[in-house]
Coordinates of C-alpha atoms in Angstrom, one line a residue:
Chain M
M29 CA 283.0 -46.5 122.3
K30 CA 281.9 -46.7 118.8
T31 CA 278.2 -47.4 118.3
S32 CA 276.8 -48.3 114.9
T33 CA 274.1 -45.9 113.7
M34 CA 272.9 -48.5 111.2
K35 CA 269.6 -49.8 112.2
R36 CA 268.9 -52.1 109.4
S37 CA 270.6 -54.3 106.9
Y38 CA 271.1 -52.6 103.6
L39 CA 271.3 -55.7 101.5
S40 CA 268.4 -56.5 99.2
E41 CA 266.3 -59.6 99.9
T42 CA 267.5 -60.9 96.5
A43 CA 271.1 -60.5 97.4
K44 CA 270.6 -62.1 100.8
K45 CA 268.8 -65.1 99.3
L46 CA 271.3 -65.7 96.6
K47 CA 273.3 -68.8 97.4
P48 CA 277.1 -68.7 96.8
S49 CA 278.3 -71.0 94.0
G50 CA 279.2 -74.5 95.2
I51 CA 282.2 -74.3 92.8
R52 CA 283.5 -71.3 94.7
K53 CA 283.5 -73.2 97.9
F54 CA 285.5 -76.0 96.4
F55 CA 287.9 -73.6 94.7
D56 CA 288.7 -72.1 98.1
L57 CA 289.6 -75.5 99.4
A58 CA 291.7 -76.6 96.4
S59 CA 293.6 -73.3 96.0
Q60 CA 295.1 -73.6 99.5
M61 CA 296.8 -76.9 98.6
E62 CA 300.1 -77.4 96.8
G63 CA 300.7 -80.0 94.0
V64 CA 297.1 -80.4 93.0
I65 CA 296.2 -81.9 89.6
S66 CA 293.1 -80.1 88.7
L67 CA 290.3 -81.5 86.6
G68 CA 288.1 -78.8 88.0
V69 CA 288.9 -76.2 85.5
G70 CA 286.1 -75.0 83.2
E71 CA 288.3 -73.4 80.6
P72 CA 290.6 -74.4 77.8
D73 CA 294.2 -75.2 78.6
F74 CA 295.2 -73.7 75.3
V75 CA 296.1 -70.0 75.2
T76 CA 294.4 -67.8 72.7
P77 CA 295.9 -68.2 69.2
W78 CA 298.6 -65.6 68.7
H79 CA 297.1 -64.1 65.6
V80 CA 294.0 -63.3 67.6
C81 CA 296.0 -61.6 70.3
E82 CA 298.0 -59.8 67.6
A83 CA 294.9 -58.4 65.9
S84 CA 293.8 -57.0 69.3
L85 CA 297.2 -55.4 69.8
D86 CA 297.0 -54.0 66.3
S87 CA 293.7 -52.4 67.1
L88 CA 295.2 -50.6 70.1
E89 CA 298.2 -49.5 68.0
R90 CA 295.8 -48.0 65.4
G91 CA 294.1 -46.1 68.1
Y92 CA 290.8 -48.0 68.3
T93 CA 290.5 -47.4 72.1
G94 CA 287.1 -45.7 72.3
Y95 CA 283.6 -47.2 72.6
T96 CA 282.1 -49.2 69.8
S97 CA 278.4 -49.0 69.0
N98 CA 276.3 -50.4 71.8
A99 CA 275.5 -53.5 69.9
G100 CA 279.1 -54.1 69.1
L101 CA 281.2 -53.5 65.9
L102 CA 278.9 -53.9 62.9
E103 CA 281.8 -55.7 61.2
L104 CA 281.9 -58.2 64.0
R105 CA 278.1 -58.7 64.1
T106 CA 278.2 -59.3 60.3
E107 CA 280.9 -61.9 60.8
I108 CA 278.9 -63.6 63.6
V109 CA 275.9 -63.7 61.2
K110 CA 278.0 -65.3 58.5
Y111 CA 279.4 -67.8 60.9
L112 CA 276.0 -68.8 62.3
Q113 CA 274.7 -69.2 58.8
G114 CA 277.6 -71.2 57.5
K115 CA 278.0 -73.4 60.5
F116 CA 274.6 -74.0 61.9
N117 CA 272.2 -72.8 59.2
L118 CA 270.8 -70.0 61.3
T119 CA 269.8 -66.8 59.6
Y120 CA 270.0 -63.4 61.4
D121 CA 270.2 -59.8 60.5
A122 CA 273.4 -58.2 61.7
E123 CA 271.8 -54.8 62.1
D124 CA 269.1 -55.6 64.6
E125 CA 269.1 -59.3 65.5
V126 CA 272.6 -59.6 67.1
I127 CA 274.3 -58.0 70.0
V128 CA 277.8 -58.4 71.3
T129 CA 278.1 -58.8 75.0
V130 CA 280.6 -59.2 77.8
G131 CA 280.8 -62.9 77.7
A132 CA 277.9 -65.3 77.2
S133 CA 277.2 -64.8 80.9
Q134 CA 276.1 -61.2 80.3
A135 CA 274.0 -62.2 77.3
I136 CA 272.1 -64.6 79.6
D137 CA 271.6 -61.9 82.2
V138 CA 270.4 -59.3 79.8
A139 CA 268.2 -61.8 78.0
L140 CA 266.5 -62.8 81.2
R141 CA 266.0 -59.2 82.3
A142 CA 264.5 -58.4 79.0
I143 CA 261.9 -61.1 79.1
L144 CA 261.0 -61.7 82.7
D145 CA 258.4 -60.1 84.9
S146 CA 258.3 -60.7 88.6
G147 CA 257.1 -64.3 89.4
D148 CA 257.6 -65.6 85.8
E149 CA 258.9 -69.2 85.9
V150 CA 261.9 -70.3 83.9
L151 CA 262.7 -73.9 83.5
V152 CA 266.3 -74.8 84.1
V153 CA 267.5 -78.2 82.9
E154 CA 269.7 -79.7 85.5
P155 CA 272.5 -80.5 86.0
C156 CA 273.6 -77.2 84.5
F157 CA 276.0 -74.3 84.7
V158 CA 275.7 -72.8 88.1
A159 CA 274.7 -69.3 87.0
Y160 CA 271.4 -70.0 85.3
S161 CA 269.1 -70.3 88.4
A162 CA 270.8 -67.3 90.0
S163 CA 270.4 -65.2 86.9
V164 CA 266.7 -66.0 86.8
S165 CA 266.3 -65.0 90.4
L166 CA 268.3 -61.8 89.8
A167 CA 265.9 -60.9 87.0
G168 CA 263.0 -61.4 89.3
G169 CA 262.0 -64.7 87.9
V170 CA 261.5 -68.1 89.6
P171 CA 263.8 -70.9 88.5
V172 CA 262.2 -74.3 88.2
A173 CA 264.5 -77.2 88.0
V174 CA 263.9 -79.9 85.3
P175 CA 266.1 -82.8 86.5
T176 CA 267.6 -85.1 83.9
S177 CA 269.1 -88.4 84.8
A178 CA 272.1 -90.6 84.1
E179 CA 269.9 -93.3 82.8
S180 CA 269.0 -91.1 79.8
E181 CA 272.6 -89.8 79.6
F182 CA 271.3 -86.5 80.9
K183 CA 269.3 -85.8 77.8
L184 CA 266.2 -83.7 78.2
L185 CA 263.2 -85.9 77.7
P186 CA 259.9 -84.3 76.5
E187 CA 257.9 -85.8 79.3
Q188 CA 260.4 -84.4 81.9
L189 CA 259.9 -81.0 80.4
E190 CA 256.1 -81.2 80.2
Q191 CA 255.7 -82.2 83.8
K192 CA 257.2 -78.9 85.0
I193 CA 255.3 -76.5 82.7
T194 CA 252.7 -74.3 84.5
E195 CA 250.7 -71.3 83.5
K196 CA 253.5 -69.1 84.8
T197 CA 256.2 -70.8 82.7
K198 CA 257.7 -68.2 80.3
A199 CA 261.0 -69.7 79.2
I200 CA 263.4 -72.6 79.3
I201 CA 267.1 -72.4 79.4
L202 CA 268.9 -75.1 77.4
C203 CA 272.7 -75.8 77.2
F204 CA 273.8 -78.5 74.8
P205 CA 276.6 -79.6 74.6
N206 CA 276.2 -79.4 78.3
N207 CA 278.3 -78.2 81.2
P208 CA 278.8 -80.3 83.4
T209 CA 277.7 -83.5 81.7
G210 CA 279.0 -83.1 78.1
T211 CA 275.6 -84.3 76.9
T212 CA 274.5 -83.4 73.4
M213 CA 271.1 -83.7 71.8
S214 CA 270.4 -85.2 68.4
E215 CA 268.3 -83.4 65.8
Q216 CA 265.3 -85.6 66.5
E217 CA 265.6 -85.2 70.3
L218 CA 265.7 -81.4 69.9
D219 CA 262.8 -81.4 67.5
N220 CA 260.7 -83.2 70.1
V221 CA 261.6 -80.5 72.7
A222 CA 260.8 -77.8 70.1
D223 CA 257.3 -79.2 69.7
I224 CA 256.6 -78.9 73.4
V225 CA 258.1 -75.4 73.5
K226 CA 255.8 -74.3 70.6
K227 CA 252.8 -76.1 72.1
H228 CA 253.1 -74.2 75.3
D229 CA 254.1 -70.9 73.7
L230 CA 257.4 -70.7 75.5
L231 CA 260.7 -68.8 74.8
V232 CA 264.0 -70.7 74.7
L233 CA 267.4 -69.4 75.9
T234 CA 269.8 -71.7 74.3
D235 CA 273.4 -71.4 75.6
E236 CA 275.5 -73.0 72.8
I237 CA 278.9 -71.8 74.0
Y238 CA 280.2 -75.4 73.6
A239 CA 278.7 -75.9 70.1
E240 CA 282.1 -76.1 68.4
L241 CA 283.2 -78.8 70.8
S242 CA 280.9 -81.5 69.4
Y243 CA 282.7 -84.8 68.8
N244 CA 280.2 -87.4 67.6
E245 CA 277.9 -85.6 65.2
E246 CA 277.4 -82.1 63.8
H247 CA 276.0 -79.7 66.3
V248 CA 272.3 -78.8 65.8
S249 CA 270.7 -75.7 67.3
I250 CA 267.1 -75.7 68.5
A251 CA 266.8 -72.3 66.8
R252 CA 266.9 -74.0 63.4
F253 CA 263.5 -75.8 63.6
N254 CA 260.4 -74.4 62.0
G255 CA 258.8 -71.7 64.1
M256 CA 261.7 -71.7 66.6
K257 CA 263.7 -68.7 65.5
E258 CA 261.1 -66.2 66.7
R259 CA 261.0 -67.8 70.1
T260 CA 264.7 -68.5 70.6
I261 CA 267.5 -66.4 72.0
Y262 CA 270.7 -67.9 70.8
I263 CA 273.6 -67.3 73.1
S264 CA 277.3 -68.1 72.5
G265 CA 280.7 -66.6 72.8
F266 CA 284.4 -67.0 72.1
S267 CA 285.6 -68.4 75.4
K268 CA 285.5 -72.1 74.8
A269 CA 286.0 -72.6 71.1
F270 CA 288.7 -70.1 70.6
A271 CA 290.3 -70.3 74.0
M272 CA 289.4 -66.7 74.9
T273 CA 287.9 -67.0 78.3
G274 CA 289.6 -63.9 79.8
W275 CA 288.5 -61.8 76.9
R276 CA 284.9 -61.9 78.1
L277 CA 283.3 -61.7 74.7
G278 CA 279.9 -63.3 73.8
Y279 CA 276.9 -62.6 71.8
A280 CA 273.2 -63.1 71.5
A281 CA 271.1 -63.5 68.4
G282 CA 267.3 -63.6 68.2
P283 CA 264.2 -61.9 67.1
A284 CA 264.7 -58.2 66.7
E285 CA 262.1 -57.2 69.3
I286 CA 263.9 -59.2 72.0
I287 CA 267.4 -58.3 70.9
Q288 CA 266.5 -54.6 70.8
A289 CA 265.0 -54.8 74.4
M290 CA 268.3 -56.5 75.5
L291 CA 270.2 -53.7 73.8
K292 CA 268.5 -51.1 75.9
I293 CA 269.5 -52.9 79.1
H294 CA 273.0 -53.5 77.8
Q295 CA 273.5 -49.9 76.9
Y296 CA 272.4 -48.6 80.3
T297 CA 274.6 -51.0 82.2
I298 CA 277.6 -52.0 80.1
M299 CA 277.6 -49.5 77.2
C300 CA 279.5 -51.9 75.0
A301 CA 281.8 -54.8 75.1
P302 CA 285.6 -53.9 75.2
T303 CA 286.7 -52.7 71.8
M304 CA 290.1 -54.4 71.7
A305 CA 288.4 -57.8 72.5
Q306 CA 285.9 -57.2 69.7
Y307 CA 288.8 -56.8 67.2
G308 CA 290.4 -60.0 68.5
A309 CA 287.1 -61.8 68.1
L310 CA 286.7 -60.6 64.6
E311 CA 290.1 -62.1 63.7
A312 CA 289.1 -65.3 65.5
L313 CA 286.0 -65.7 63.4
K314 CA 287.7 -64.7 60.1
T315 CA 290.8 -66.9 60.3
G316 CA 290.6 -69.0 63.5
M317 CA 288.8 -72.1 62.4
D318 CA 292.0 -74.1 61.9
D319 CA 292.9 -73.4 65.5
V320 CA 289.5 -74.6 66.6
N321 CA 289.8 -77.8 64.7
E322 CA 293.2 -78.6 66.2
M323 CA 291.9 -78.0 69.7
V324 CA 288.8 -80.1 69.0
K325 CA 290.9 -83.0 67.8
S326 CA 293.0 -82.9 71.0
Y327 CA 289.9 -82.6 73.2
R328 CA 288.3 -85.6 71.5
Q329 CA 291.4 -87.7 72.1
R330 CA 291.5 -86.8 75.7
R331 CA 287.8 -87.4 76.2
N332 CA 288.2 -90.9 74.8
F333 CA 291.2 -91.5 77.1
L334 CA 289.3 -90.2 80.2
V335 CA 286.1 -92.1 79.6
K336 CA 287.8 -95.4 78.9
S337 CA 290.0 -94.9 82.0
F338 CA 287.0 -94.3 84.2
Q339 CA 285.3 -97.4 82.8
E340 CA 288.5 -99.3 83.4
I341 CA 288.6 -98.4 87.1
G342 CA 285.0 -99.5 87.4
L343 CA 283.1 -96.2 87.5
D344 CA 280.1 -95.8 85.1
C345 CA 280.8 -93.0 82.7
H346 CA 278.8 -92.3 79.5
L347 CA 280.7 -91.0 76.5
P348 CA 279.7 -87.3 76.3
G349 CA 279.2 -85.9 72.8
G350 CA 280.6 -82.5 73.5
A351 CA 282.1 -79.8 75.8
F352 CA 285.2 -80.7 77.7
Y353 CA 283.8 -82.5 80.7
V354 CA 283.0 -86.1 81.6
F355 CA 280.5 -86.8 84.4
P356 CA 281.2 -90.2 85.8
S357 CA 279.0 -91.8 88.5
I358 CA 280.7 -92.3 91.8
K359 CA 277.8 -94.0 93.4
K360 CA 279.7 -97.3 93.7
T361 CA 282.0 -95.8 96.2
G362 CA 279.1 -95.2 98.6
L363 CA 280.2 -91.6 99.0
T364 CA 278.2 -88.4 98.2
S365 CA 279.7 -86.4 95.5
E366 CA 280.9 -83.8 98.0
Q367 CA 282.5 -86.4 100.2
F368 CA 284.2 -88.0 97.1
A369 CA 285.6 -84.7 95.9
E370 CA 286.8 -83.6 99.3
R371 CA 288.5 -86.9 100.1
L372 CA 290.0 -87.2 96.7
L373 CA 291.5 -83.8 97.1
H374 CA 292.9 -84.4 100.5
E375 CA 294.0 -88.0 100.0
E376 CA 295.3 -87.9 96.3
K377 CA 295.5 -84.2 95.5
V378 CA 293.1 -84.3 92.5
A379 CA 290.5 -81.6 92.2
V380 CA 287.2 -82.4 90.7
V381 CA 283.9 -80.7 91.1
P382 CA 281.1 -82.5 93.0
G383 CA 278.1 -83.0 90.8
N384 CA 275.6 -81.7 93.3
V385 CA 276.7 -78.1 92.8
F386 CA 275.1 -78.3 89.3
G387 CA 271.7 -79.0 90.7
E388 CA 269.3 -81.9 91.1
G389 CA 270.4 -85.1 89.3
G390 CA 274.1 -84.1 89.6
E391 CA 274.4 -85.9 93.0
G392 CA 276.3 -89.1 92.7
H393 CA 278.5 -87.7 90.0
I394 CA 281.7 -85.6 89.7
R395 CA 282.6 -83.2 86.9
C396 CA 286.1 -83.8 85.4
S397 CA 287.4 -81.4 82.9
Y398 CA 289.8 -82.8 80.3
A399 CA 291.0 -79.4 79.3
T400 CA 294.3 -80.5 80.8
S401 CA 297.4 -82.0 79.3
L402 CA 297.4 -85.8 78.6
S403 CA 300.2 -86.4 81.1
E404 CA 298.2 -84.7 83.8
L405 CA 295.2 -86.7 82.9
Q406 CA 297.2 -89.9 83.0
E407 CA 298.5 -89.1 86.5
A408 CA 295.1 -88.0 87.7
M409 CA 293.6 -91.3 86.6
N410 CA 296.3 -93.3 88.4
R411 CA 295.5 -91.4 91.5
I412 CA 291.7 -91.7 91.1
G413 CA 292.1 -95.4 90.5
R414 CA 294.2 -95.8 93.7
F415 CA 291.5 -93.8 95.5
T416 CA 288.5 -95.8 94.3
R417 CA 290.2 -99.1 95.1
K418 CA 290.1 -98.1 98.8
Y419 CA 286.3 -98.0 98.4
A420 CA 286.2 -101.4 96.9
V421 CA 285.1 -100.3 93.4
Chain S
M21 CA 295.3 -93.3 54.7
D22 CA 292.3 -93.3 57.1
N23 CA 291.8 -90.4 59.6
K24 CA 292.7 -92.4 62.7
T25 CA 296.1 -93.4 61.2
V26 CA 296.8 -89.7 60.4
E27 CA 295.8 -88.8 63.9
L28 CA 298.0 -91.5 65.3
L29 CA 300.9 -90.1 63.3
E30 CA 300.2 -86.6 64.6
I31 CA 300.2 -87.8 68.2
L32 CA 303.4 -89.8 67.8
E33 CA 305.2 -86.9 66.0
K34 CA 304.6 -84.8 69.1
N35 CA 305.3 -87.5 71.6
G36 CA 306.7 -90.9 70.5
R37 CA 306.7 -92.3 74.0
I38 CA 302.9 -92.4 74.7
P39 CA 302.1 -96.0 75.8
I40 CA 300.2 -98.1 73.3
E41 CA 297.4 -98.6 75.8
T42 CA 297.0 -94.8 76.1
L43 CA 297.0 -94.4 72.3
A44 CA 294.3 -97.1 72.0
K45 CA 292.1 -95.2 74.5
M46 CA 292.7 -91.8 72.9
L47 CA 291.8 -93.1 69.4
D48 CA 289.1 -95.5 70.5
L49 CA 290.9 -98.5 68.9
K50 CA 292.0 -101.8 70.3
V51 CA 295.6 -102.2 71.5
E52 CA 296.3 -104.8 68.7
E53 CA 295.0 -102.4 66.1
I54 CA 297.4 -99.6 67.2
E55 CA 300.3 -102.1 67.2
R56 CA 299.4 -103.3 63.7
K57 CA 299.1 -99.7 62.4
I58 CA 302.4 -98.7 63.9
K59 CA 304.1 -101.8 62.5
T60 CA 302.7 -101.0 59.0
L61 CA 303.8 -97.3 59.2
E62 CA 307.3 -98.4 60.2
E63 CA 307.5 -101.0 57.4
K64 CA 306.3 -98.4 54.8
N65 CA 309.0 -96.0 56.0
I66 CA 306.3 -93.5 57.0
I67 CA 307.6 -93.6 60.6
L68 CA 311.3 -93.3 60.0
S69 CA 312.6 -93.2 63.6
Y70 CA 311.7 -92.2 67.1
S71 CA 313.9 -89.5 68.6
A72 CA 314.1 -87.2 71.6
V73 CA 314.5 -83.5 71.3
V74 CA 317.3 -82.9 73.8
D75 CA 318.4 -79.6 75.2
W76 CA 322.1 -80.5 75.3
S77 CA 323.1 -77.2 76.8
K78 CA 321.5 -78.5 80.1
A79 CA 322.8 -82.1 79.8
I80 CA 326.6 -81.7 79.3
E81 CA 329.1 -79.0 80.0
D82 CA 330.9 -79.2 76.7
E83 CA 328.2 -77.8 74.5
K84 CA 327.7 -79.1 71.0
V85 CA 328.2 -76.6 68.2
T86 CA 325.7 -76.5 65.5
A87 CA 326.1 -74.8 62.2
V88 CA 323.9 -74.2 59.1
I89 CA 325.9 -74.0 55.9
D90 CA 324.5 -72.5 52.7
V91 CA 326.1 -74.4 49.9
K92 CA 326.1 -73.4 46.2
V93 CA 326.7 -76.3 43.8
T94 CA 326.8 -77.0 40.2
P95 CA 324.1 -79.6 39.4
K96 CA 325.3 -82.5 37.3
R97 CA 323.5 -83.5 34.1
G98 CA 321.0 -86.3 34.6
V99 CA 321.2 -86.5 38.4
G100 CA 320.7 -82.8 39.3
F101 CA 321.4 -82.0 42.9
N102 CA 320.7 -85.5 44.2
E103 CA 324.2 -86.9 43.7
V104 CA 325.9 -84.1 45.5
A105 CA 323.3 -84.1 48.3
E106 CA 323.9 -87.8 48.7
R107 CA 327.7 -87.3 49.0
I108 CA 327.1 -84.7 51.7
Y109 CA 324.5 -86.5 53.8
R110 CA 326.6 -89.6 54.2
F111 CA 329.0 -87.7 56.6
P112 CA 327.9 -88.6 60.1
E113 CA 328.3 -85.0 61.4
V114 CA 325.7 -83.9 58.9
K115 CA 322.3 -83.9 60.6
A116 CA 320.1 -82.6 57.8
V117 CA 320.3 -81.6 54.2
Y118 CA 317.6 -79.7 52.3
L119 CA 317.4 -78.5 48.7
M120 CA 316.5 -74.8 48.8
S121 CA 315.2 -72.2 46.4
G122 CA 316.8 -68.8 46.3
T123 CA 320.4 -67.7 46.5
Y124 CA 322.0 -71.0 47.4
D125 CA 321.1 -74.6 46.7
L126 CA 321.6 -76.9 49.7
S127 CA 321.2 -76.1 53.4
V128 CA 323.5 -78.4 55.3
H129 CA 323.0 -78.7 59.1
I130 CA 326.0 -80.1 61.0
E131 CA 326.9 -80.7 64.6
G132 CA 330.4 -80.8 66.0
K133 CA 332.2 -80.6 69.4
T134 CA 334.0 -77.4 68.6
M135 CA 334.0 -74.6 66.1
A136 CA 337.4 -75.8 64.9
Q137 CA 336.0 -79.2 64.1
I138 CA 333.2 -77.7 62.0
A139 CA 335.7 -75.4 60.3
R140 CA 337.8 -78.4 59.4
F141 CA 334.8 -80.3 58.1
V142 CA 333.9 -77.3 55.8
A143 CA 337.4 -76.7 54.6
E144 CA 338.5 -80.3 54.1
K145 CA 335.3 -82.3 53.3
L146 CA 332.6 -80.0 52.0
S147 CA 334.5 -77.4 49.9
T148 CA 336.6 -80.0 48.3
I149 CA 333.6 -81.8 46.6
D150 CA 333.8 -81.1 42.9
S151 CA 330.4 -79.7 42.4
V152 CA 330.6 -77.3 45.4
I153 CA 331.1 -73.8 44.3
S154 CA 330.9 -71.9 47.6
T155 CA 329.9 -72.3 51.3
T156 CA 328.7 -69.8 53.9
T157 CA 328.7 -71.1 57.4
H158 CA 326.3 -69.8 60.1
F159 CA 326.9 -70.9 63.7
M160 CA 323.8 -71.3 65.8
L161 CA 324.0 -69.3 69.0
K162 CA 321.0 -70.5 70.9
K163 CA 318.0 -72.8 70.3
Y164 CA 314.7 -71.3 71.2
K165 CA 312.5 -73.7 69.3
H166 CA 313.5 -76.9 67.4
D167 CA 311.3 -79.5 65.7
G168 CA 308.2 -77.6 67.0
V169 CA 309.4 -77.9 70.6
I170 CA 310.0 -74.7 72.6
F171 CA 313.2 -75.1 74.6
E172 CA 312.3 -73.0 77.7
P173 CA 308.5 -73.3 77.8
K174 CA 306.6 -71.2 80.3
K175 CA 304.8 -74.0 82.1
E176 CA 302.9 -71.9 84.6
D177 CA 299.2 -72.6 84.3
K178 CA 297.6 -69.3 84.9
R179 CA 294.1 -70.7 85.3
I180 CA 292.5 -71.0 88.7
V181 CA 292.3 -74.5 90.1
V182 CA 288.6 -74.8 90.0
S183 CA 286.4 -72.6 87.8
P184 CA 282.9 -72.6 86.4

C-alpha cells in the first residue's frame, strides 16, 4: 500500500487564497456545448493584418531569432514614444521611460510588483478586468474595490474614490475605455480624478489597452494632466487595436525610476518579450493605422446595432464610448446575472459573461462583446429577445 | 457627401441585403433617413445595382467559362477609346470593360457557356471591329477572390468561446 510521505500542503497561502476567474468557470460551461453564438469573447474577431504577420515572418527569415534588449527593441520603443506623443500628447523617453512586455497583463504584474510593499492598498475601480485584484494580491498588496454604478454609466466619481482612500492607499488602477462596461471618461471627469490622486499623493496604473477603440470623442489619458506624468504608469498593448491578442505584446511607459525598477523584475523573470512579435508590433505602429481605423468603424456600427437592439427588447443599456463591450442591465428579468447567463446559454445557446465576475456593481448586468460578425449579432439578439420575453420584459 | 452616407455605401457594397432597420441601428439614423439616402444614391447613379457574388461552380454542373481578353485598338480621332469600348460593352456576354495602361488598351471580361462559344465571340465579334488590332484571350481557371469576396473562406473561429 502506498502511503504519502507528504505531511503538509506545499501551496503558498497566496496561491490557496487566489480565487479562480469567474470567466473561466463560464468558459468551461460554454465550451462543452455545440452551436453556441458567443458574445463572451474578449478579443477582436479580425485576424492580425497580413502585413504585420509578414513583417514578423521576415524577421525570422533574416535570422532575428535571439533575445532583444530587456526593455525591448529600441526601435520599437522609439516608435511607441512617437505614437504616444502623436496620438495622446504624452511625452516619454524611449531610452529609460518605456519597456516592452509580454502583453499588457505582464506590464500590470511587473508594475504592481515594482511599487507594492506587503499590506499596501490598491484601489480597483469595479466592474473591471478580472486580473487586477488578483495581480494586486500576488504582489503582496491589498485590493480595495471602488464600486461604480449604472446610474453614473459606470464612470468613476471623485467622491466614490475619496471614500475608499486610507493611509495605506498607494495606488489606483484605472481602465478607460473599460472592460467590461465600455465606459469612457471625459477630459473634465479625468481631471477631477487626477486632482484627488495628487491631493492624496497616489500612483496611478492606467490600463489604456482599449484607447484606440473610442467612438464618441478623442481618447484622453490621465497621464496628460499637469503633475500626473510623474505619478502615472501608462499601460497598453497591441492586442485590441491591432487584433494581435495571441502575440502577447504590451508596454508600459512612466517615470524612469519606476520603469527601471519594473525592468529589473522583468529581466529576472521574462528576460524580454518575444523578438518576432516585437518586429510585428513595429510594423503595426509604423503602417497599421489604416487597419485600426477600418476595424474601429466596424466596431462602432456593431455597437450601435447592439445597444439599440437591447433597448428595443426592453433592457436598459447605456451607449458605451469605447472598447467592444456593452453592459446591459438584466434586472428587469428578476434573475441574477449568473442565472441569466446560465439559462440563456442552456435555453438559447448564447454565451454572455455574467457581470458579477467583474466585481461589485457588475451584478444585474451581463457583458456582451460585439467583436463578432453582424449576422451573428443579429441572430444572438433574436435569441436574447425570445429569452427575455419569457421573463415578461 | 457626409460621413454617414459614405459609411452606408461601404456597408452596402459589402452586403446589399442588410435590412433597412439594421442599417438604421448601425448608423444611428432613423429608418426613413436611410430610405431617403438610399433613394437619393440610386437616383444619382451612385448605387448602380445590387448583385450577388455567386460561386457558380457549386450551383450548376455546367460551369460557366470566363475569359479576360487583352485588346489592342486604334483610338479614333475625337472620341479616343470611348467609341470602341462602347461597341464592345454592348454585347451581353461582355461583363466588364476597362481602359488600361501598358501593353494593351482594353481589358474585356466575358462569360460564356463553353470555350467554343468564347472563341466564336472573339473571332466573329471582337476581332472584326475596325479599330481592333489584336486580341489575346486568357481563360480563367479558378476563382479564389472576386469583388473582394474570398470564394472558399476559412470560417473557423479559432477564438475560445468565452475569454477575458
